[in-house]
Coordinates of C-alpha atoms and ligand atoms in Angstrom, one line a residue:
M88 CA 3.1 -4.3 -24.8
A89 CA 0.6 -6.7 -22.8
S90 CA 0.9 -7.2 -18.6
P91 CA 2.1 -10.1 -17.0
T92 CA -1.5 -11.9 -14.9
V93 CA -1.8 -13.0 -11.4
K94 CA -4.1 -16.5 -10.9
L95 CA -7.3 -15.9 -9.0
N96 CA -8.6 -18.3 -6.4
S97 CA -11.0 -19.3 -9.1
G98 CA -8.3 -20.7 -11.3
Y99 CA -8.4 -17.7 -13.8
D100 CA -6.0 -15.2 -14.9
M101 CA -6.1 -12.1 -14.7
P102 CA -4.0 -9.1 -15.6
L103 CA -2.0 -7.0 -12.9
V104 CA -2.5 -3.7 -14.7
G105 CA -6.0 -2.6 -16.8
F106 CA -7.7 -0.1 -17.0
G107 CA -10.4 1.8 -15.6
L108 CA -13.8 3.4 -16.8
W109 CA -15.0 5.3 -14.5
K110 CA -15.4 9.1 -15.8
V111 CA -14.8 8.0 -18.9
N112 CA -17.2 9.9 -21.2
N113 CA -19.9 8.4 -23.2
D114 CA -18.7 10.2 -26.6
T115 CA -14.8 9.0 -26.2
C116 CA -15.5 6.1 -24.3
A117 CA -15.7 3.5 -27.5
D118 CA -12.5 4.9 -29.3
Q119 CA -10.4 5.4 -25.7
V120 CA -11.3 1.2 -25.3
Y121 CA -10.2 0.9 -28.9
H122 CA -7.3 2.2 -28.3
A123 CA -6.0 0.7 -25.0
I124 CA -6.8 -2.5 -26.6
K125 CA -4.5 -1.4 -29.2
E126 CA -2.0 -0.4 -26.8
G127 CA -2.2 -3.8 -25.3
Y128 CA -4.8 -3.5 -22.4
R129 CA -6.6 -6.6 -21.8
L130 CA -8.5 -5.7 -18.5
F131 CA -11.2 -3.2 -18.8
D132 CA -13.2 -1.9 -15.1
G133 CA -16.3 -1.0 -15.5
A134 CA -19.9 -0.4 -13.9
C135 CA -23.5 -0.2 -13.8
D136 CA -22.6 3.1 -12.2
Y137 CA -19.9 4.5 -14.4
G138 CA -22.9 4.8 -16.8
N139 CA -21.3 3.9 -19.9
E140 CA -21.0 -0.4 -20.7
V141 CA -22.8 0.6 -23.6
E142 CA -20.1 2.5 -25.1
A143 CA -17.5 0.1 -23.8
G144 CA -18.8 -2.6 -24.9
Q145 CA -19.1 -1.3 -28.7
G146 CA -15.5 -0.1 -28.2
I147 CA -14.4 -3.9 -27.6
A148 CA -16.8 -5.1 -30.3
R149 CA -15.1 -2.7 -32.8
A150 CA -11.5 -4.4 -32.0
I151 CA -13.0 -8.1 -32.0
K152 CA -14.2 -7.1 -35.6
D153 CA -10.8 -5.7 -37.1
G154 CA -9.5 -8.3 -35.5
L155 CA -7.2 -7.1 -32.8
V156 CA -7.9 -9.3 -30.1
Q157 CA -10.5 -12.5 -29.3
R158 CA -13.5 -12.3 -26.3
S159 CA -11.2 -14.9 -24.4
D160 CA -8.1 -12.7 -24.6
L161 CA -9.9 -10.0 -22.8
F162 CA -10.2 -9.5 -18.9
I163 CA -14.2 -7.8 -18.4
V164 CA -14.7 -6.9 -15.1
S165 CA -17.7 -5.0 -14.1
K166 CA -20.1 -4.6 -10.8
L167 CA -23.2 -4.8 -9.2
W168 CA -24.4 -1.4 -7.8
N169 CA -25.5 -0.9 -4.1
S170 CA -29.1 -0.3 -5.6
F171 CA -29.3 -4.3 -7.1
H172 CA -28.5 -6.2 -3.5
D173 CA -31.4 -7.8 -3.2
G174 CA -31.3 -11.6 -4.0
P175 CA -33.6 -11.5 -6.9
Q176 CA -32.0 -8.7 -8.3
V177 CA -28.7 -9.8 -8.4
E178 CA -29.0 -11.7 -12.0
P179 CA -31.1 -9.6 -13.7
I180 CA -29.4 -7.1 -13.5
C181 CA -25.8 -8.5 -14.4
R182 CA -27.7 -10.2 -17.2
K183 CA -28.7 -6.6 -18.4
Q184 CA -25.0 -5.4 -17.5
L185 CA -23.9 -8.0 -20.0
A186 CA -26.6 -7.5 -22.6
D187 CA -25.3 -3.8 -22.6
W188 CA -21.7 -5.0 -23.4
G189 CA -22.4 -7.3 -25.6
I190 CA -21.1 -10.3 -24.2
D191 CA -22.1 -13.1 -22.5
Y192 CA -20.3 -13.4 -18.8
F193 CA -17.7 -11.0 -17.1
D194 CA -14.3 -12.3 -16.2
L195 CA -15.2 -11.1 -12.9
Y196 CA -18.3 -9.5 -11.3
I197 CA -17.9 -7.0 -8.0
V198 CA -20.0 -5.9 -5.0
H199 CA -19.2 -2.4 -6.0
F200 CA -20.0 -1.2 -1.8
P201 CA -21.6 -2.9 1.3
I202 CA -24.2 -1.2 1.2
A203 CA -27.7 -1.9 0.4
L204 CA -29.7 0.0 -1.2
K205 CA -33.6 0.0 -2.0
Y206 CA -34.2 -1.1 -5.8
V207 CA -35.0 1.3 -8.4
D208 CA -36.2 -0.7 -11.6
P209 CA -33.9 0.4 -14.5
A210 CA -37.3 2.1 -16.6
I211 CA -37.2 4.7 -13.9
R212 CA -34.1 5.5 -13.6
Y213 CA -30.3 3.9 -15.2
P214 CA -27.7 4.1 -13.6
P215 CA -29.7 4.9 -10.3
G216 CA -26.9 6.4 -8.5
W217 CA -27.5 6.6 -4.9
K218 CA -31.6 7.8 -4.4
S219 CA -34.3 5.7 -5.1
A220 CA -37.1 6.1 -7.3
S221 CA -38.2 8.8 -4.5
D222 CA -35.3 10.5 -5.1
E223 CA -34.7 9.6 -0.7
L224 CA -31.7 7.4 0.5
E225 CA -33.4 4.7 1.5
F226 CA -32.3 1.7 2.8
S227 CA -32.4 -2.2 1.3
P228 CA -32.7 -4.5 4.1
A229 CA -30.7 -7.3 2.7
S230 CA -28.1 -9.2 4.0
I231 CA -24.4 -9.1 2.4
Q232 CA -25.2 -13.0 3.0
E233 CA -27.9 -12.8 0.8
T234 CA -26.4 -11.0 -1.8
W235 CA -23.3 -12.9 -1.7
T236 CA -25.1 -15.7 -2.1
A237 CA -27.0 -14.8 -5.5
M238 CA -23.6 -13.5 -6.5
E239 CA -22.4 -17.1 -6.0
S240 CA -25.6 -18.7 -8.3
L241 CA -24.1 -16.3 -11.3
V242 CA -20.5 -18.3 -11.5
D243 CA -22.9 -21.5 -11.5
K244 CA -24.9 -20.3 -14.6
G245 CA -22.0 -18.9 -16.5
L246 CA -22.9 -15.7 -16.2
A247 CA -19.1 -14.8 -14.5
R248 CA -16.5 -16.7 -14.3
S249 CA -15.3 -14.9 -10.6
I250 CA -16.8 -12.5 -8.4
G251 CA -15.7 -10.2 -5.8
I252 CA -16.0 -7.1 -3.3
S253 CA -15.3 -3.8 -3.3
N254 CA -14.9 -1.3 -0.4
F255 CA -14.9 -3.9 1.9
S256 CA -13.6 -3.7 5.1
A257 CA -11.1 -6.9 6.8
Q258 CA -14.3 -7.5 9.3
L259 CA -16.6 -7.8 6.4
V260 CA -14.2 -9.5 4.5
M261 CA -13.8 -12.4 8.0
D262 CA -17.7 -12.5 8.2
L263 CA -18.2 -13.1 4.6
L264 CA -15.2 -15.9 4.6
R265 CA -17.3 -17.6 6.8
Y266 CA -20.3 -18.9 4.5
A267 CA -19.2 -18.4 0.8
R268 CA -19.4 -21.0 -0.9
I269 CA -17.3 -19.4 -3.1
R270 CA -14.8 -17.1 -2.3
P271 CA -14.2 -13.9 -3.3
A272 CA -11.3 -13.8 -6.0
T273 CA -10.5 -10.4 -5.8
L274 CA -10.7 -7.0 -3.3
Q275 CA -10.7 -3.8 -4.7
I276 CA -10.1 -0.8 -2.7
E277 CA -8.8 2.4 -2.6
H278 CA -5.0 2.1 -2.2
H279 CA -2.1 4.9 -2.5
P280 CA 1.1 6.5 -0.7
Y281 CA -1.6 8.6 1.2
L282 CA -3.7 5.0 2.5
T283 CA -2.0 1.8 2.2
Q284 CA -4.1 0.0 3.8
T285 CA -1.5 -2.4 5.1
R286 CA -3.4 -4.5 7.5
L287 CA -6.3 -4.8 5.1
V288 CA -4.2 -6.1 2.3
D289 CA -1.8 -8.1 4.3
F290 CA -5.2 -9.7 5.5
A291 CA -6.8 -10.5 2.3
Q292 CA -3.3 -11.6 0.5
K293 CA -3.3 -14.2 3.1
Q294 CA -6.8 -15.1 2.4
G295 CA -6.0 -15.6 -0.9
L296 CA -8.0 -12.3 -2.5
T297 CA -5.8 -10.6 -5.0
V298 CA -5.7 -6.7 -4.1
T299 CA -7.0 -4.6 -6.5
A300 CA -5.5 -0.7 -6.3
Y301 CA -8.1 1.7 -7.3
S302 CA -7.6 6.0 -7.4
S303 CA -3.4 4.9 -7.4
F304 CA -3.0 8.5 -7.9
G305 CA -4.5 9.7 -4.4
P306 CA -6.3 13.1 -4.8
L307 CA -5.5 13.4 -7.9
S308 CA -8.8 11.8 -9.4
F309 CA -10.8 14.1 -7.0
L310 CA -9.7 17.4 -7.8
E311 CA -12.6 17.2 -10.1
L312 CA -15.1 16.2 -8.4
D313 CA -14.0 19.0 -5.5
V314 CA -13.5 16.6 -2.7
R315 CA -12.4 18.6 0.2
D316 CA -9.4 16.8 1.2
A317 CA -7.7 16.0 -2.4
V318 CA -7.6 20.2 -2.8
S319 CA -5.5 20.7 -0.3
T320 CA -3.4 17.4 -0.5
P321 CA -0.1 17.9 -1.9
P322 CA -0.6 15.7 -5.4
L323 CA 2.1 12.7 -5.2
F324 CA 3.2 13.4 -8.5
E325 CA 5.4 16.2 -6.8
H326 CA 6.4 14.5 -3.7
E327 CA 10.1 14.6 -3.1
V328 CA 10.2 10.9 -1.9
V329 CA 8.2 9.8 -5.4
R330 CA 10.4 12.8 -7.5
K331 CA 13.9 11.2 -6.1
V332 CA 12.5 7.8 -6.8
A333 CA 11.3 8.4 -9.9
Q334 CA 14.8 9.7 -11.1
R335 CA 16.6 7.6 -9.6
C336 CA 14.6 4.7 -11.5
G337 CA 14.2 7.1 -14.9
R338 CA 11.1 6.7 -14.9
T339 CA 7.9 8.7 -14.7
P340 CA 6.0 9.6 -10.9
A341 CA 3.3 7.8 -12.4
Q342 CA 4.6 4.8 -13.5
V343 CA 6.5 4.3 -9.7
L344 CA 3.1 5.2 -8.2
L345 CA 1.5 2.0 -10.0
R346 CA 4.8 0.0 -9.7
W347 CA 4.5 0.7 -5.9
A348 CA 1.4 -1.3 -6.3
T349 CA 2.2 -4.1 -8.2
Q350 CA 5.6 -5.0 -6.7
R351 CA 3.6 -6.0 -3.7
G352 CA 1.1 -8.2 -6.0
V353 CA -1.3 -5.7 -5.8
A354 CA -3.1 -4.9 -9.5
V355 CA -3.8 -1.9 -10.8
I356 CA -6.5 0.2 -12.9
P357 CA -5.2 3.5 -14.0
K358 CA -7.2 5.4 -17.0
S359 CA -5.5 8.1 -19.7
N360 CA -6.7 9.5 -22.6
D361 CA -3.1 10.5 -24.0
P362 CA -1.7 7.8 -26.0
Q363 CA 2.4 8.2 -24.5
R364 CA 0.6 7.8 -20.5
L365 CA -1.6 4.9 -22.0
R366 CA 2.1 3.0 -22.3
Q367 CA 3.6 4.0 -19.6
N368 CA 0.8 3.0 -17.3
L369 CA 1.0 -0.4 -18.9
D370 CA 5.3 -0.2 -18.1
V371 CA 4.8 -1.1 -14.5
T372 CA 6.5 -4.6 -14.5
G373 CA 9.4 -6.2 -15.1
W374 CA 11.4 -3.6 -12.8
D375 CA 11.6 -2.7 -9.1
L376 CA 12.0 -0.4 -6.8
E377 CA 14.5 -1.1 -4.2
E378 CA 13.3 -2.3 -0.8
G379 CA 14.4 0.9 1.0
E380 CA 12.1 2.7 -1.5
V381 CA 9.1 0.7 -1.6
Q382 CA 9.1 1.2 2.2
A383 CA 9.4 5.3 2.1
I384 CA 6.7 5.5 -0.9
A385 CA 4.5 3.8 2.3
A386 CA 6.3 6.3 5.0
L387 CA 3.6 8.8 3.3
D388 CA 0.8 6.8 4.9
Q389 CA -2.2 9.6 6.6
G390 CA -4.8 7.3 6.2
L391 CA -6.4 9.5 3.7
R392 CA -9.5 8.4 2.2
F393 CA -11.0 10.5 -1.1
N394 CA -13.9 7.6 -2.1
D395 CA -16.4 8.2 1.1
P396 CA -20.3 8.5 0.5
I397 CA -19.6 10.4 3.8
G398 CA -16.8 13.0 1.1
Y399 CA -20.2 13.3 -1.0
G400 CA -22.4 14.2 1.8
L401 CA -24.3 10.9 2.1
D402 CA -25.2 9.5 5.1
I403 CA -23.3 6.3 4.7
P404 CA -20.3 6.1 7.2
I405 CA -19.3 2.5 5.8
F406 CA -15.3 3.6 6.8
Ligands
NAD635 P1 -7.4 6.9 -12.4 O1 -6.2 6.0 -12.1 O2 -7.6 6.7 -13.7 O3 -6.5 8.5 -12.6 C1 -6.6 9.4 -12.3 C2 -6.6 10.9 -13.1 O4 -5.0 10.9 -13.5 C3 -6.9 10.5 -14.4 O5 -8.2 11.6 -15.0 C4 -5.8 10.6 -15.6 O6 -5.9 12.1 -16.2 C5 -4.4 11.0 -14.7 N1 -3.8 10.3 -15.1 C6 -3.4 8.8 -15.3 N2 -2.3 8.2 -16.1 C7 -1.2 9.2 -16.1 C8 0.0 9.2 -16.5 N3 0.8 8.0 -16.3 N4 0.4 10.6 -15.7 C9 0.2 11.6 -15.4 N5 -1.4 11.5 -15.1 C10 -2.2 10.3 -15.8 O7 -8.4 7.2 -11.1 P2 -9.5 6.6 -11.0 O8 -10.7 6.5 -12.0 O9 -9.5 7.2 -9.8 O10 -9.1 5.0 -11.1 C11 -8.6 4.4 -11.9 C12 -9.9 3.0 -11.8 O11 -10.6 2.6 -10.4 C13 -11.1 3.9 -12.4 O12 -11.7 4.0 -13.1 C14 -12.4 2.6 -11.5 O13 -12.4 1.9 -12.8 C15 -11.7 2.0 -11.0 N6 -12.6 2.8 -9.8 C16 -12.9 1.7 -8.1 C17 -14.0 2.2 -7.5 C18 -14.9 1.4 -6.1 O14 -15.3 1.7 -5.4 N7 -14.7 0.3 -7.0 C19 -14.0 3.5 -6.9 C20 -12.8 5.0 -8.3 C21 -12.3 3.9 -9.0

């Protein structure tokens, strides 16, 4: 089964359902990507920071070699890490990431966070993470405008077909839209029933940006990272409202959470190792929640954010 696509403001079609590569282990990544392609996944959401772009690229190369897909069937997403926001660093790091994947363009290249950190030479540490070469949290003076202008030149040079942003607030999106020559095609944000971000989603969609949800299952993804609120928050899969809707639709709670997003035009990028779950997660379009169910799930909102630098002990209060 394949995912339907959504037309981006860049003119390209993006699958509404994809496969996220965060926390996918290096030793299983190539196989996971290969199997996901076999199951019908076409969008892969990677990043420098995930440290597995080489392996993801190997999975893709094998799928192409075996005739499962062609490059043009795939939609490969990667992200510019915080340490590479300085204008002159954007193109070299994008080229390195393309070489790691073994491809010559990204379908979508995203500014991972609106946070500019001091440059770290990849020869010293890669991926660099949050600290500088001297192991401190050090900022770069690069403005978002400087970074975005360099992102636009990636499109001019054919290195990225579309460019986007992630973890941006409405204020930052508004500001960026004032000077953007090429508008961001997508805004990727944490989005689940405990953090619905309705105003931001509505604003972005009205401005023609496609919203992509990450961490659609809320606290689940953050248990292994021991994020405090994730451990103390009731799992969404067991929430009575979600379970009732799942029962009525004859679907799993995971599918209900993903459909709740896609029904609002929000793209999703879950991952799984399990073939049955892989299939389930792709089957989240073409059937509907009732309007009352969409509202009831949205009413679980608590403004509860799990992916927050502050929660990782970093003094960066962007949210
Ligand atoms: P996820 O969607 O991968 O879900 C978390 C966990 O749910 C997984 O570990 C998996 O074991 C489990 N799961 C998946 N399908 C299931 C099913 N059908 N039934 C039961 N359990 C299931 O969460 P995530 O990794 O936080 O987010 C998804 C993707 O979003 C990431 O891989 C990454 O690509 C992207 N992301 C981006 C940012 C950003 O800052 N832009 C931050 C976090 C994640």
